[in-house]
Short mmCIF file of C-alpha atoms in Angstrom, two decimals:
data_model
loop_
_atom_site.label_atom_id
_atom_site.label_comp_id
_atom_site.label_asym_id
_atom_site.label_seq_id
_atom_site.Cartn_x
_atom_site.Cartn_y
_atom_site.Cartn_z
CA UNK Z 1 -2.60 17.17 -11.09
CA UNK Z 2 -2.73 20.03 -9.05
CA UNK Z 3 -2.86 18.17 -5.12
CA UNK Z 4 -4.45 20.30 -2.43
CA UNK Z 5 -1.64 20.91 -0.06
CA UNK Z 6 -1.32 21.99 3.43
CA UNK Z 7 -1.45 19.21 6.78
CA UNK Z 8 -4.24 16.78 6.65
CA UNK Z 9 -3.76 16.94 10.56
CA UNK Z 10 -2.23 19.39 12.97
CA UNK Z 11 0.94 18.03 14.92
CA UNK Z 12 0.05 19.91 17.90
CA UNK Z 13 -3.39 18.89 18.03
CA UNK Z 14 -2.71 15.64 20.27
CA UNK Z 15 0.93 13.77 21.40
CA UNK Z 16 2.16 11.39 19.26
CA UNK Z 17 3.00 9.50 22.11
CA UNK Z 18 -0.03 9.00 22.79
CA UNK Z 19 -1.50 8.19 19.82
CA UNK Z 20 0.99 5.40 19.87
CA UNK Z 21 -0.27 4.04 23.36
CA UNK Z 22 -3.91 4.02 22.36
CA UNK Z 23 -3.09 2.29 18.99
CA UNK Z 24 -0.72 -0.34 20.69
CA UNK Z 25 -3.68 -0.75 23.69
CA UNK Z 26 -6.37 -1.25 20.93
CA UNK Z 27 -4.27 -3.46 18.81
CA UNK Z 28 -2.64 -5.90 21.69
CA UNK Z 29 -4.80 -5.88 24.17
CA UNK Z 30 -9.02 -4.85 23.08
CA UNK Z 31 -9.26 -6.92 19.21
CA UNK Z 32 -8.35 -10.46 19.83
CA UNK Z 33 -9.44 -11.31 16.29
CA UNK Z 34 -10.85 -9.20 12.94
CA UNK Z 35 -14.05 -10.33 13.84
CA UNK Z 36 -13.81 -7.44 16.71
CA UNK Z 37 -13.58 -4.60 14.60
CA UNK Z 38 -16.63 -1.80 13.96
CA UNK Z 39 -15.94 -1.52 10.47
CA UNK Z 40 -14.57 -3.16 6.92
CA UNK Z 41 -11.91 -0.22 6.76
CA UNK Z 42 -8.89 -3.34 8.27
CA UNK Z 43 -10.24 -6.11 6.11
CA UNK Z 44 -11.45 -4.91 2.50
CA UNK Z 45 -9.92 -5.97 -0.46
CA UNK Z 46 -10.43 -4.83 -3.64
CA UNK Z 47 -8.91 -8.19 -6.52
CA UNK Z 48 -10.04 -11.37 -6.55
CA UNK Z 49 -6.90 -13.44 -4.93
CA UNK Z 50 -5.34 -15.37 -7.04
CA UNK Z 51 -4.71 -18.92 -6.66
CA UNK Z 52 -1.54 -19.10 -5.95
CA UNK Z 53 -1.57 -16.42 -3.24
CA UNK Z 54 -4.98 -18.59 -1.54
CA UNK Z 55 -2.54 -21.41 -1.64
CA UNK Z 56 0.21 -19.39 -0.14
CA UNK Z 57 -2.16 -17.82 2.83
CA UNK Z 58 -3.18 -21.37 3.54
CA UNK Z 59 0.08 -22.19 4.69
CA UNK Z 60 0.33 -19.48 7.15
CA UNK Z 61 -0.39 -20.18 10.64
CA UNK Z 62 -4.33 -20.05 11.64
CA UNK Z 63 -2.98 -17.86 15.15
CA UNK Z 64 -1.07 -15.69 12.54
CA UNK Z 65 -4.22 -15.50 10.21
CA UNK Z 66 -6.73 -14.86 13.41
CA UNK Z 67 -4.77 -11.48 14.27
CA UNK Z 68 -4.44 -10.06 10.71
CA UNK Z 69 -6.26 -6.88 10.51
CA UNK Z 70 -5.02 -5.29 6.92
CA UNK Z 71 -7.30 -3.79 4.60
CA UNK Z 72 -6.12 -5.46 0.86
CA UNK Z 73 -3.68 -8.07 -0.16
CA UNK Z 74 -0.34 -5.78 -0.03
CA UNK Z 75 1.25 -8.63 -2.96
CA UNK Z 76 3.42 -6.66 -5.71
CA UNK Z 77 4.69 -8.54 -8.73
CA UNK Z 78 7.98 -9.73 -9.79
CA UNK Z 79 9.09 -10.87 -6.19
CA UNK Z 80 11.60 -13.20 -7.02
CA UNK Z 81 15.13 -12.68 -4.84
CA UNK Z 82 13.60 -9.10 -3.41
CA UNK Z 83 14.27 -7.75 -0.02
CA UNK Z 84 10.99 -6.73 1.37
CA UNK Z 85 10.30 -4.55 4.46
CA UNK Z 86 6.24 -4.71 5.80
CA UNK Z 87 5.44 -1.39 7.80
CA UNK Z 88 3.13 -2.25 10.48
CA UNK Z 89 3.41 -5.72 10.28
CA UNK Z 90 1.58 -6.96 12.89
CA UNK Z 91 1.13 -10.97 13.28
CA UNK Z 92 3.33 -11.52 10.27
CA UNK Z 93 0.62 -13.02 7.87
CA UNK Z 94 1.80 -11.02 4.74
CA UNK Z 95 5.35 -11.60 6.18
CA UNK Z 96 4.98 -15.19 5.53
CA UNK Z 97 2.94 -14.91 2.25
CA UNK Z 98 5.75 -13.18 1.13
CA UNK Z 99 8.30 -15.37 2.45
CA UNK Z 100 7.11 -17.58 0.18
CA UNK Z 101 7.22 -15.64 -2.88
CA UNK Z 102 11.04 -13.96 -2.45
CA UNK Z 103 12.21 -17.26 -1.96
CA UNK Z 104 15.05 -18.44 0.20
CA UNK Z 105 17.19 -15.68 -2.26
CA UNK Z 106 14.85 -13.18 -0.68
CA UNK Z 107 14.45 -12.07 2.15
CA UNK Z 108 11.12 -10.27 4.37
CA UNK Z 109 11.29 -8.16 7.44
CA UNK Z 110 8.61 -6.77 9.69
CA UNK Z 111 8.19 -3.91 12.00
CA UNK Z 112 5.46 -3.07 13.95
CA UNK Z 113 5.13 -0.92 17.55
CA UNK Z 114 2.84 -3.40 19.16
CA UNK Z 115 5.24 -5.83 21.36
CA UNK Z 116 2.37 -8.46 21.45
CA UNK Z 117 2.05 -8.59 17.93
CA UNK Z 118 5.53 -8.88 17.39
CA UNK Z 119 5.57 -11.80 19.40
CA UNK Z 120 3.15 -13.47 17.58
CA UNK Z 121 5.23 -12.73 14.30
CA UNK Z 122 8.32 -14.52 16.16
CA UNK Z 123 6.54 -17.19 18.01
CA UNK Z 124 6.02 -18.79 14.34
CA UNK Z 125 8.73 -18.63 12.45
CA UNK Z 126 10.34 -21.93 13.01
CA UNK Z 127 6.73 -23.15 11.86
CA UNK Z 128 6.88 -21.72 8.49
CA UNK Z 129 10.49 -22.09 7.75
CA UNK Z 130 9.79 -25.79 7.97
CA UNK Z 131 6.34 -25.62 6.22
CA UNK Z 132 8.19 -24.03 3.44
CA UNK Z 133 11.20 -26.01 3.32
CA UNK Z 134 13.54 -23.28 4.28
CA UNK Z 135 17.07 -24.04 5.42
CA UNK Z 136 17.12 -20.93 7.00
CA UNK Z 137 14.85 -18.19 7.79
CA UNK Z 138 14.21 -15.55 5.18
CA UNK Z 139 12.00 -13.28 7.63
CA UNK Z 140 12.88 -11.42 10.52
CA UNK Z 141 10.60 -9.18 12.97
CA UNK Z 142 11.51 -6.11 14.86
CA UNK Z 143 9.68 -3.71 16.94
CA UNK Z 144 9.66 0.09 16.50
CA UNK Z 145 7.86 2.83 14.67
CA UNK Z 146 7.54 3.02 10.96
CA UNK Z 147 8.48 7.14 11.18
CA UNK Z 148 11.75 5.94 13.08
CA UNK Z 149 13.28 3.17 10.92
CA UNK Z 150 16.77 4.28 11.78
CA UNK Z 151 16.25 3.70 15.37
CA UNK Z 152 15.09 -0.07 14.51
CA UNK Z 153 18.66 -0.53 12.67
CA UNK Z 154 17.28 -0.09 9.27
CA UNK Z 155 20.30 1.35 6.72
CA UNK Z 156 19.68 3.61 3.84
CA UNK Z 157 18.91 2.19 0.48
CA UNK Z 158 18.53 -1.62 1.99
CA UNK Z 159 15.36 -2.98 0.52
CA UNK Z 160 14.22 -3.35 -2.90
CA UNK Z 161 10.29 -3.22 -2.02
CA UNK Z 162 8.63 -1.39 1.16
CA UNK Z 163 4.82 -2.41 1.92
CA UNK Z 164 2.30 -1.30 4.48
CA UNK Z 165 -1.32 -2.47 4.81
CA UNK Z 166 -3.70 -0.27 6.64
CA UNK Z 167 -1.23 1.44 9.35
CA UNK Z 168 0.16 4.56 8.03
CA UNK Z 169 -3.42 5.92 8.83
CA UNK Z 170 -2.09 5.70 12.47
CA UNK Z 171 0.74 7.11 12.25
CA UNK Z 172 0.64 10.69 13.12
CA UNK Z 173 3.37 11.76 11.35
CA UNK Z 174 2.63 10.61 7.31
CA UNK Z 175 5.54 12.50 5.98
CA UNK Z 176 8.19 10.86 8.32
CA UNK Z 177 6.97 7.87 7.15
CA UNK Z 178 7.29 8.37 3.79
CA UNK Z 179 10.75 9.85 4.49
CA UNK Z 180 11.89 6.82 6.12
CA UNK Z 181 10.87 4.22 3.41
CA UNK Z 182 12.29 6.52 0.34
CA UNK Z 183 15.49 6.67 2.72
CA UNK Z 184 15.56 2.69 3.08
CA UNK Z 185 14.39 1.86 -0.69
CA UNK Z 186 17.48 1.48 -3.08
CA UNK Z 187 17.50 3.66 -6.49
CA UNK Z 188 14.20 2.12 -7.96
CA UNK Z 189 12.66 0.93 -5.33
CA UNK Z 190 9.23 0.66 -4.59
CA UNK Z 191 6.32 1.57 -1.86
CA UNK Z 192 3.32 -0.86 -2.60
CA UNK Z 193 0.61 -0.05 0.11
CA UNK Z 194 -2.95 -0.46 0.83
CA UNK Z 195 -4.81 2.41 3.32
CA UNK Z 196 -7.59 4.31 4.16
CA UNK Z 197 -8.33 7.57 2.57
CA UNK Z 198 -11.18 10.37 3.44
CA UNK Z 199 -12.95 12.26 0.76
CA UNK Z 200 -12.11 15.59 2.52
CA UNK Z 201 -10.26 16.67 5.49
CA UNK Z 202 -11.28 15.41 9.41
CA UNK Z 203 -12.95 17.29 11.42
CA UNK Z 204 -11.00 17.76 15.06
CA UNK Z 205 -14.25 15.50 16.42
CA UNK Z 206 -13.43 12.88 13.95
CA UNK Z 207 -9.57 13.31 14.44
CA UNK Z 208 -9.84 12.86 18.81
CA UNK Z 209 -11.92 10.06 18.43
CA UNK Z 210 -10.24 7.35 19.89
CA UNK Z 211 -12.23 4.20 18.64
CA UNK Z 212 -12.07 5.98 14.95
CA UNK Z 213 -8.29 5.74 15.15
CA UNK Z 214 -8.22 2.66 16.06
CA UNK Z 215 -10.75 1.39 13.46
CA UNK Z 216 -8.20 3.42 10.66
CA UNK Z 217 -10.82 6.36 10.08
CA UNK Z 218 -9.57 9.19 12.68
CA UNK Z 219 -5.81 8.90 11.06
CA UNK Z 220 -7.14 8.62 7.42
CA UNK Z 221 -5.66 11.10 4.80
CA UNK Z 222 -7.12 13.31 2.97
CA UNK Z 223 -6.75 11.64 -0.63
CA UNK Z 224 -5.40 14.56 -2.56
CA UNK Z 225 -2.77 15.04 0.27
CA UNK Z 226 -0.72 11.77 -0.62
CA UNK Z 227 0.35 13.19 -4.04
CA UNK Z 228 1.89 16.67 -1.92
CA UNK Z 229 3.58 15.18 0.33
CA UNK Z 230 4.91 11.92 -1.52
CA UNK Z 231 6.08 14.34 -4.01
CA UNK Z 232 7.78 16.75 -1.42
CA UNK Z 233 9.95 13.67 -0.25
CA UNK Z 234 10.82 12.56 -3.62
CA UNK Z 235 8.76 10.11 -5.20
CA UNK Z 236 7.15 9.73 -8.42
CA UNK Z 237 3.97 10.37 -8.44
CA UNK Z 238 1.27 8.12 -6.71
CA UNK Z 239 -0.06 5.83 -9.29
CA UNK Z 240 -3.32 4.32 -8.04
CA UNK Z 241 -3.82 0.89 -7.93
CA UNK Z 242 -7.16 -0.43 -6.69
CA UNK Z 243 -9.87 0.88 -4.05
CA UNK Z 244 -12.61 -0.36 -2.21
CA UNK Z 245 -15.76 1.44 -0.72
CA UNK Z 246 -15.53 1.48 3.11
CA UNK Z 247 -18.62 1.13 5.47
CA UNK Z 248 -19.38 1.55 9.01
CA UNK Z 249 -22.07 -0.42 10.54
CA UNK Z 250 -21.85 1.31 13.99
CA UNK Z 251 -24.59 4.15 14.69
CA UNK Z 252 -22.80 5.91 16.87
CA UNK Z 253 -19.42 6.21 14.64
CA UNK Z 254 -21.89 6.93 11.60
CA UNK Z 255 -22.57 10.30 13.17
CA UNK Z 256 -19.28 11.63 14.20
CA UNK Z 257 -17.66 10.88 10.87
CA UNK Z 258 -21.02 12.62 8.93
CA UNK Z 259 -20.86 13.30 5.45
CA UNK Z 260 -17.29 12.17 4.93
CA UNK Z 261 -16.56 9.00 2.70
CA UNK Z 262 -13.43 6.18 3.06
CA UNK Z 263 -12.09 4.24 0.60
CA UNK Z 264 -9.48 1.68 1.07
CA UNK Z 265 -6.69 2.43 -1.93
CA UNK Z 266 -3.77 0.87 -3.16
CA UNK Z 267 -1.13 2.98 -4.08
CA UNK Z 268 2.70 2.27 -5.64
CA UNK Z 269 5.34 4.96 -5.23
CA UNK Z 270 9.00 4.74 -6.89
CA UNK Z 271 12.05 6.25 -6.52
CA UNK Z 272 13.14 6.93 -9.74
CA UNK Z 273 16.95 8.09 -10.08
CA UNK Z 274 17.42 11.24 -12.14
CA UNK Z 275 19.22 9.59 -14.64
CA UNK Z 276 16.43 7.42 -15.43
CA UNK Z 277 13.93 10.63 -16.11
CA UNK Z 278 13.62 10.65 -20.35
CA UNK Z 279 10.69 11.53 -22.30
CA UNK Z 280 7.50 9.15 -22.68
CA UNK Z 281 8.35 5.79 -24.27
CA UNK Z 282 7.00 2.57 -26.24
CA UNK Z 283 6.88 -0.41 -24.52
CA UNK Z 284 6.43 -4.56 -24.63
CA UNK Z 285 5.48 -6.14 -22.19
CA UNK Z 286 7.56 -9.61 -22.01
CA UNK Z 287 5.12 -11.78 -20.09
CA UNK Z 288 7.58 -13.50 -17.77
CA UNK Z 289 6.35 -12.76 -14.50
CA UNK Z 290 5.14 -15.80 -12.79
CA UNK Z 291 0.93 -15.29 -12.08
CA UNK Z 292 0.94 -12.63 -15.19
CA UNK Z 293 2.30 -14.52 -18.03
CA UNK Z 294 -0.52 -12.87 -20.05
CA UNK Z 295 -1.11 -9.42 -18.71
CA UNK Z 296 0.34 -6.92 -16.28
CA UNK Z 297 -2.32 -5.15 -14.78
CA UNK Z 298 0.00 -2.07 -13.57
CA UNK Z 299 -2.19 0.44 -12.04
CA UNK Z 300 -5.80 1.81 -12.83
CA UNK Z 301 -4.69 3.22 -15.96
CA UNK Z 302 -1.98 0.94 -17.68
CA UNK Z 303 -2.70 -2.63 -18.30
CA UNK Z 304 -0.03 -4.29 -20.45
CA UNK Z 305 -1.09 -7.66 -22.78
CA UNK Z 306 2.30 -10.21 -23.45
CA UNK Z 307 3.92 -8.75 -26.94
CA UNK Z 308 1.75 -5.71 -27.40
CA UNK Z 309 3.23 -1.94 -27.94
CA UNK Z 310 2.01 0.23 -25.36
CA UNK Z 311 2.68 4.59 -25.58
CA UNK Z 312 3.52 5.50 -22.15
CA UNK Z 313 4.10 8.91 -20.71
CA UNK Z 314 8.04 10.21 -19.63
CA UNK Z 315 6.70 9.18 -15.69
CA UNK Z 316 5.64 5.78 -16.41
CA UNK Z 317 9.05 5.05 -18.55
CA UNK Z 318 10.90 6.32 -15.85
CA UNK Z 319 9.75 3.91 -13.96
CA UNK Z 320 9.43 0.92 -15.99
CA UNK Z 321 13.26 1.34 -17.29
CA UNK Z 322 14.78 2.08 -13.62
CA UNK Z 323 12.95 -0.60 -11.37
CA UNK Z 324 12.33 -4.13 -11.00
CA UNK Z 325 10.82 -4.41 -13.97
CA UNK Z 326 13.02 -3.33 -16.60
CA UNK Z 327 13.80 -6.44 -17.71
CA UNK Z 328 10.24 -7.38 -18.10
CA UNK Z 329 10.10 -5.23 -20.86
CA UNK Z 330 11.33 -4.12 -23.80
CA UNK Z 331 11.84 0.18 -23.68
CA UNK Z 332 12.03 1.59 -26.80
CA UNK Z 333 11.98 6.05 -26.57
CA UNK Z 334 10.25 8.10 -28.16
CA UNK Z 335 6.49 7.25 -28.73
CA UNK Z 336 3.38 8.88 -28.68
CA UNK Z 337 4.23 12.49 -27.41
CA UNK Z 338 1.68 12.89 -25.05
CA UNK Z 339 1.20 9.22 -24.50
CA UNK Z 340 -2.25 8.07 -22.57
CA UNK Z 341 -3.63 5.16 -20.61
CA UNK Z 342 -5.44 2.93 -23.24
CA UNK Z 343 -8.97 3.40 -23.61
CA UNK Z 344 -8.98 7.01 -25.08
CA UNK Z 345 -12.03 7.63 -27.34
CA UNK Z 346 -11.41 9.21 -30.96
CA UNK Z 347 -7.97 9.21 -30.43
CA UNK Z 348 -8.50 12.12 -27.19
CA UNK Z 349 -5.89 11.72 -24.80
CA UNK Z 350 -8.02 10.37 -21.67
CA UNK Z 351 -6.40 11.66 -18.46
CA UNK Z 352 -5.26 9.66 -15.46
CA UNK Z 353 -7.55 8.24 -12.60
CA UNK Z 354 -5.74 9.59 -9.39
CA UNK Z 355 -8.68 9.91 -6.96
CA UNK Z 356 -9.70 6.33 -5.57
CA UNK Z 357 -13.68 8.04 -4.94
CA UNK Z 358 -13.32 8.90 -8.60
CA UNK Z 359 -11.77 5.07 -9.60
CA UNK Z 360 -15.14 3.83 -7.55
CA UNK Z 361 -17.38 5.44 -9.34
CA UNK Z 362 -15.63 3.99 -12.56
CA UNK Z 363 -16.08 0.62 -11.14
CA UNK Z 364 -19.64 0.48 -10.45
CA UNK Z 365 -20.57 2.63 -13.69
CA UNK Z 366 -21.25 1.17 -16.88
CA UNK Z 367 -18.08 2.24 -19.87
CA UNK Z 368 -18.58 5.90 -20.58
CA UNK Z 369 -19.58 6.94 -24.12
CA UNK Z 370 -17.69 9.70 -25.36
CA UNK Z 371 -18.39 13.42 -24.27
CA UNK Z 372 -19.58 15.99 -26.71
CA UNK Z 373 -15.75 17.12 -27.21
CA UNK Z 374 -14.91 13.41 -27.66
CA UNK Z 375 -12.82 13.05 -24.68
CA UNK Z 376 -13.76 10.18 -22.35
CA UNK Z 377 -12.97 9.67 -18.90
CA UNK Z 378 -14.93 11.05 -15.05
CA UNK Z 379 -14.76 14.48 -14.15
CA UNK Z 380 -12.14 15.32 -11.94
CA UNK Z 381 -9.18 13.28 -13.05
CA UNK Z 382 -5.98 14.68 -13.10
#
């Protein structure tokens, strides 16, 4: 895919400093509760949740729960022993969910800039280490800013798994905090995050808007603008995960935003090691991770079913044989030599889903028939 490139927003345009302030005022001091917000942009989610994850939230703290203001259910797969850092993580609720599903092996730690959400994270843990039957806490919760990590204490190459859910959109610095969780993620390491996106670029109206930022809108990125700069600090490629359509149900906001669109997207980003980096590959999925026994639903374009052979591009190899999930699978080389998602029509390689509007669309559509060149797919994947 060729990404648009270029800043989504000028660093000049207001301090970061304050930015920060007006984010940490909104956050700790004007919502009390996700019931406050103006929009669905902090509490959209795009899966059913599974059982085992309902069970899991139902064991966190109702204070904890009551100050959650994500926008998805930031839960990889194949937790088991994994050290796990949450960007922006506010109360601590997917701390604790995923306290629970590291094990005491594992361990979770939180950062977030707002001191009064931090103390709610700490005011609970002795609550949940009990509830879970912990001899000793597996979480731990420090404030500071996700572009900073360093600052905070955090060493290069630390953590297996880095997640955020909805708070790099106010952060007005995306690259630096991209930077910061390739620097802390060991060789195959992963970024699983939900956000919001914008269908184009923000207008300076949008972008000084200080309710917007604080409702995730006015910090949004420019979709196509994830793929640059994740690229420029060394990641694979975005793969896209899930998205949800984002409404606002304020007048007022409705008209400074205009005609552009948000979507709340999950993305996962690796950091494969050159040495992993082959040409595309055959794969079985295993079925031995606990909740997908059956199927691995990977991202929007490769779903893998317990003992079936799956063609898979060099990228998605890569990735498979040098992270977590290698030994979920069996990796043969070779393959198809331009291997596709499944679903191709007449044998036509059908090409990736990247842009969450696009994935949407695909969603709410009934299956496409086959175009007149008998390639299949929306217009405008890459």
């Amino acid at each position: 895919m060729a990404a648009p490139c270029g800043e989504q927003i000028p660093r000049e345009w207001i301090p970061q400093e304050q930015i920060h302030r007006e984010v940490q005022d909104y956050y700790g001091k004007e919502l009390q509760k996700s019931e406050d917000l103006k929009t669905n942009a902090c509490v959209t989610s795009a899966r059913p949740v599974p059982k085992a994850i309902r069970d899991a939230l139902e064991r966190v703290h109702e204070e904890v729960v009551a100050r959650y203001y994500g926008c998805g259910l930031v839960v990889p797969e194949c937790l088991t022993a994994c050290r796990i850092l949450d960007l922006g993580s506010g109360s601590g609720r997917d701390c604790y969910l995923l306290s629970q599903l590291v094990g005491e092996r594992g361990h979770v730690t939180g950062i977030d800039m707002t001191e009064g959400q931090v103390e709610v994270a700490k005011k609970h843990i002795a609550y949940h280490m009990e509830k879970f039957g912990y001899q000793k806490p597996n979480v731990d919760f420090l404030q500071g800013y996700m572009e900073k990590l360093g600052d905070a204490g955090l060493a290069d190459e630390s953590y297996d798994i880095v997640i955020s859910n909805c708070v790099i959109n106010l952060a007005p610095d995306k690259r630096a905090v991209l930077r910061e969780a390739y620097r802390v993620l060991k060789p195959g390491g992963e970024m699983y995050f939900s956000d919001v996106y914008a269908s184009q670029r923000l207008s300076e109206a949008v972008r000084k808007h200080r309710v917007l930022w604080g409702e995730c809108l006015a910090g949004a990125l420019f979709w196509g603008d994830l793929y640059s700069i994740a690229e420029e600090v060394g990641f694979s490629p975005p793969r896209l995960v899930t998205a949800s359509p984002i409404t606002i149900g304020d007048k007022e906001l409705e008209g400074v935003v205009g005609d552009c669109r948000f979507v709340s997207a999950t993305f996962r980003l690796f950091k494969v090691p050159g040495s992993s980096r082959a040409g595309p590959g055959q794969v079985i999925y295993n079925g031995g991770i606990v909740g997908h026994e059956r199927e691995l639903v990977f991202d929007a374009n490769f779903t893998f079913k317990e003992g079936e052979a799956v063609d898979v591009d060099a990228e998605t190899a890569a990735v498979l044989r040098s992270s977590r999930f290698a030994e979920e699978f069996l990796i043969r080389a070779g393959g198809a030599a331009a291997a596709a998602p499944q679903g191709c029509c007449g044998g036509r390689v059908k090409e990736k889903i990247c842009d969450p509007f696009l994935l949407l669309e695909k969603l709410a559509a009934p299956a496409p028939a086959c175009g007149p060149a008998g390639a299949c797919g929306p217009r405008g994947c890459c």
